[in-house]
mmCIF file of C-alpha atoms in Angstrom:
data_model
loop_
_atom_site.group_PDB
_atom_site.id
_atom_site.type_symbol
_atom_site.label_atom_id
_atom_site.label_comp_id
_atom_site.label_asym_id
_atom_site.label_seq_id
_atom_site.Cartn_x
_atom_site.Cartn_y
_atom_site.Cartn_z
ATOM 1 C CA MET A 685 5.195 1.822 46.220
ATOM 2 C CA LEU A 686 3.131 0.064 48.868
ATOM 3 C CA TYR A 687 0.484 1.907 50.870
ATOM 4 C CA MET A 688 -1.372 0.925 54.029
ATOM 5 C CA ILE A 689 -5.087 1.599 54.177
ATOM 6 C CA CYS A 690 -6.379 1.154 57.720
ATOM 7 C CA ALA A 691 -10.091 1.690 58.314
ATOM 8 C CA THR A 692 -12.100 1.781 61.525
ATOM 9 C CA ASP A 693 -15.735 0.681 61.443
ATOM 10 C CA VAL A 694 -18.713 2.452 62.923
ATOM 11 C CA ALA A 695 -20.384 0.625 65.807
ATOM 12 C CA ASP A 696 -22.548 -2.342 64.811
ATOM 13 C CA SER A 697 -21.265 -2.387 61.228
ATOM 14 C CA LEU A 698 -21.797 -6.082 60.493
ATOM 15 C CA GLU A 699 -25.077 -5.802 58.586
ATOM 16 C CA LYS A 700 -23.718 -2.943 56.456
ATOM 17 C CA ARG A 701 -20.484 -4.890 55.870
ATOM 18 C CA LEU A 702 -22.307 -7.972 54.685
ATOM 19 C CA ALA A 703 -24.451 -5.955 52.259
ATOM 20 C CA ALA A 704 -21.455 -4.171 50.689
ATOM 21 C CA ARG A 705 -18.999 -7.096 50.880
ATOM 22 C CA PRO A 706 -19.375 -8.413 47.284
ATOM 23 C CA ALA A 707 -18.511 -5.015 45.776
ATOM 24 C CA HIS A 708 -15.694 -4.523 48.312
ATOM 25 C CA LEU A 709 -14.181 -7.922 47.459
ATOM 26 C CA GLU A 710 -14.515 -7.264 43.727
ATOM 27 C CA ARG A 711 -12.206 -4.251 44.056
ATOM 28 C CA LEU A 712 -9.721 -6.201 46.179
ATOM 29 C CA ASN A 713 -9.713 -9.053 43.660
ATOM 30 C CA ALA A 714 -8.976 -6.562 40.876
ATOM 31 C CA LEU A 715 -5.899 -5.401 42.816
ATOM 32 C CA LYS A 716 -4.906 -9.034 43.395
ATOM 33 C CA ASP A 717 -5.343 -9.937 39.721
ATOM 34 C CA ALA A 718 -3.151 -6.964 38.789
ATOM 35 C CA GLY A 719 -0.432 -8.254 41.158
ATOM 36 C CA ARG A 720 -0.742 -5.160 43.369
ATOM 37 C CA LEU A 721 -2.311 -6.585 46.559
ATOM 38 C CA ALA A 722 0.110 -7.519 49.344
ATOM 39 C CA MET A 723 -2.547 -8.346 51.965
ATOM 40 C CA ALA A 724 -6.073 -7.476 53.031
ATOM 41 C CA GLY A 725 -8.503 -8.435 55.746
ATOM 42 C CA PRO A 726 -10.763 -7.333 58.571
ATOM 43 C CA PHE A 727 -10.120 -6.938 62.292
ATOM 44 C CA PRO A 728 -12.402 -9.337 64.229
ATOM 45 C CA ALA A 729 -14.172 -7.655 67.148
ATOM 46 C CA VAL A 730 -13.352 -10.654 69.361
ATOM 47 C CA ASP A 731 -10.344 -12.952 69.573
ATOM 48 C CA SER A 732 -11.564 -15.395 66.932
ATOM 49 C CA PRO A 733 -11.081 -15.858 63.180
ATOM 50 C CA ASP A 734 -14.886 -16.062 62.915
ATOM 51 C CA PRO A 735 -16.332 -13.451 65.265
ATOM 52 C CA GLY A 736 -19.945 -14.298 64.393
ATOM 53 C CA PRO A 737 -22.426 -11.616 65.421
ATOM 54 C CA ALA A 738 -19.671 -9.614 67.165
ATOM 55 C CA GLY A 739 -18.531 -8.600 63.688
ATOM 56 C CA PHE A 740 -15.458 -6.562 62.891
ATOM 57 C CA THR A 741 -13.885 -3.308 64.025
ATOM 58 C CA GLY A 742 -12.134 -2.310 60.805
ATOM 59 C CA SER A 743 -9.979 -3.437 57.908
ATOM 60 C CA LEU A 744 -6.405 -3.371 56.642
ATOM 61 C CA VAL A 745 -5.295 -3.284 53.015
ATOM 62 C CA VAL A 746 -1.664 -3.133 51.908
ATOM 63 C CA ALA A 747 -1.344 -2.641 48.168
ATOM 64 C CA GLU A 748 0.768 -1.037 45.480
ATOM 65 C CA PHE A 749 -0.298 2.315 44.056
ATOM 66 C CA ASP A 750 1.465 4.923 41.926
ATOM 67 C CA SER A 751 1.209 7.596 44.624
ATOM 68 C CA LEU A 752 -0.302 8.485 47.970
ATOM 69 C CA GLU A 753 -2.987 10.406 46.112
ATOM 70 C CA ALA A 754 -3.876 7.326 44.035
ATOM 71 C CA ALA A 755 -4.050 5.168 47.178
ATOM 72 C CA GLN A 756 -6.261 7.759 48.889
ATOM 73 C CA ALA A 757 -8.556 7.973 45.860
ATOM 74 C CA TRP A 758 -8.880 4.177 45.781
ATOM 75 C CA ALA A 759 -9.663 4.098 49.513
ATOM 76 C CA ASP A 760 -12.209 6.914 49.166
ATOM 77 C CA ALA A 761 -14.074 4.902 46.498
ATOM 78 C CA ASP A 762 -14.445 1.769 48.655
ATOM 79 C CA PRO A 763 -18.037 0.468 48.741
ATOM 80 C CA TYR A 764 -17.748 0.276 52.521
ATOM 81 C CA ILE A 765 -17.490 4.090 52.565
ATOM 82 C CA GLU A 766 -20.731 4.504 50.624
ATOM 83 C CA ALA A 767 -22.450 1.850 52.765
ATOM 84 C CA GLY A 768 -21.503 3.658 55.976
ATOM 85 C CA VAL A 769 -19.296 0.853 57.300
ATOM 86 C CA TYR A 770 -16.194 2.964 57.918
ATOM 87 C CA GLU A 771 -16.006 5.708 60.523
ATOM 88 C CA SER A 772 -12.480 6.712 59.478
ATOM 89 C CA VAL A 773 -9.780 5.685 57.015
ATOM 90 C CA VAL A 774 -6.035 6.350 57.242
ATOM 91 C CA VAL A 775 -3.770 5.953 54.199
ATOM 92 C CA LYS A 776 0.024 5.965 54.639
ATOM 93 C CA PRO A 777 3.067 4.885 52.640
ATOM 94 C CA TYR A 778 4.275 1.451 53.732
ATOM 95 C CA LYS A 779 7.755 -0.036 53.482
ATOM 96 C CA ARG A 780 7.912 -3.824 53.602
ATOM 97 C CA VAL A 781 10.929 -5.055 55.548
ATOM 98 C CA LEU A 782 10.020 -8.690 56.304
ATOM 99 C CA PRO A 783 9.442 -11.241 54.916
#
């Protein structure tokens, strides 16, 4: 089943994000390579695909996991958690309707 992982960043997270980004992307690429990643990306802090120094306000991941507990465990192990990027993380089941 698909699960939505929606994270909100702490204020001024950009430097922490950049430092932890390679490890964060490595985990996302592993999901992608396993055919389990539906989508992933950050929320720009300003209305621009490249927010520059404004940074980001959070992230969204939609991926397939065996259970809500497995999705939560994966989210809890994100390098952004350890780096102090995320203030909060919400994990919920997700049902794709379109496309």
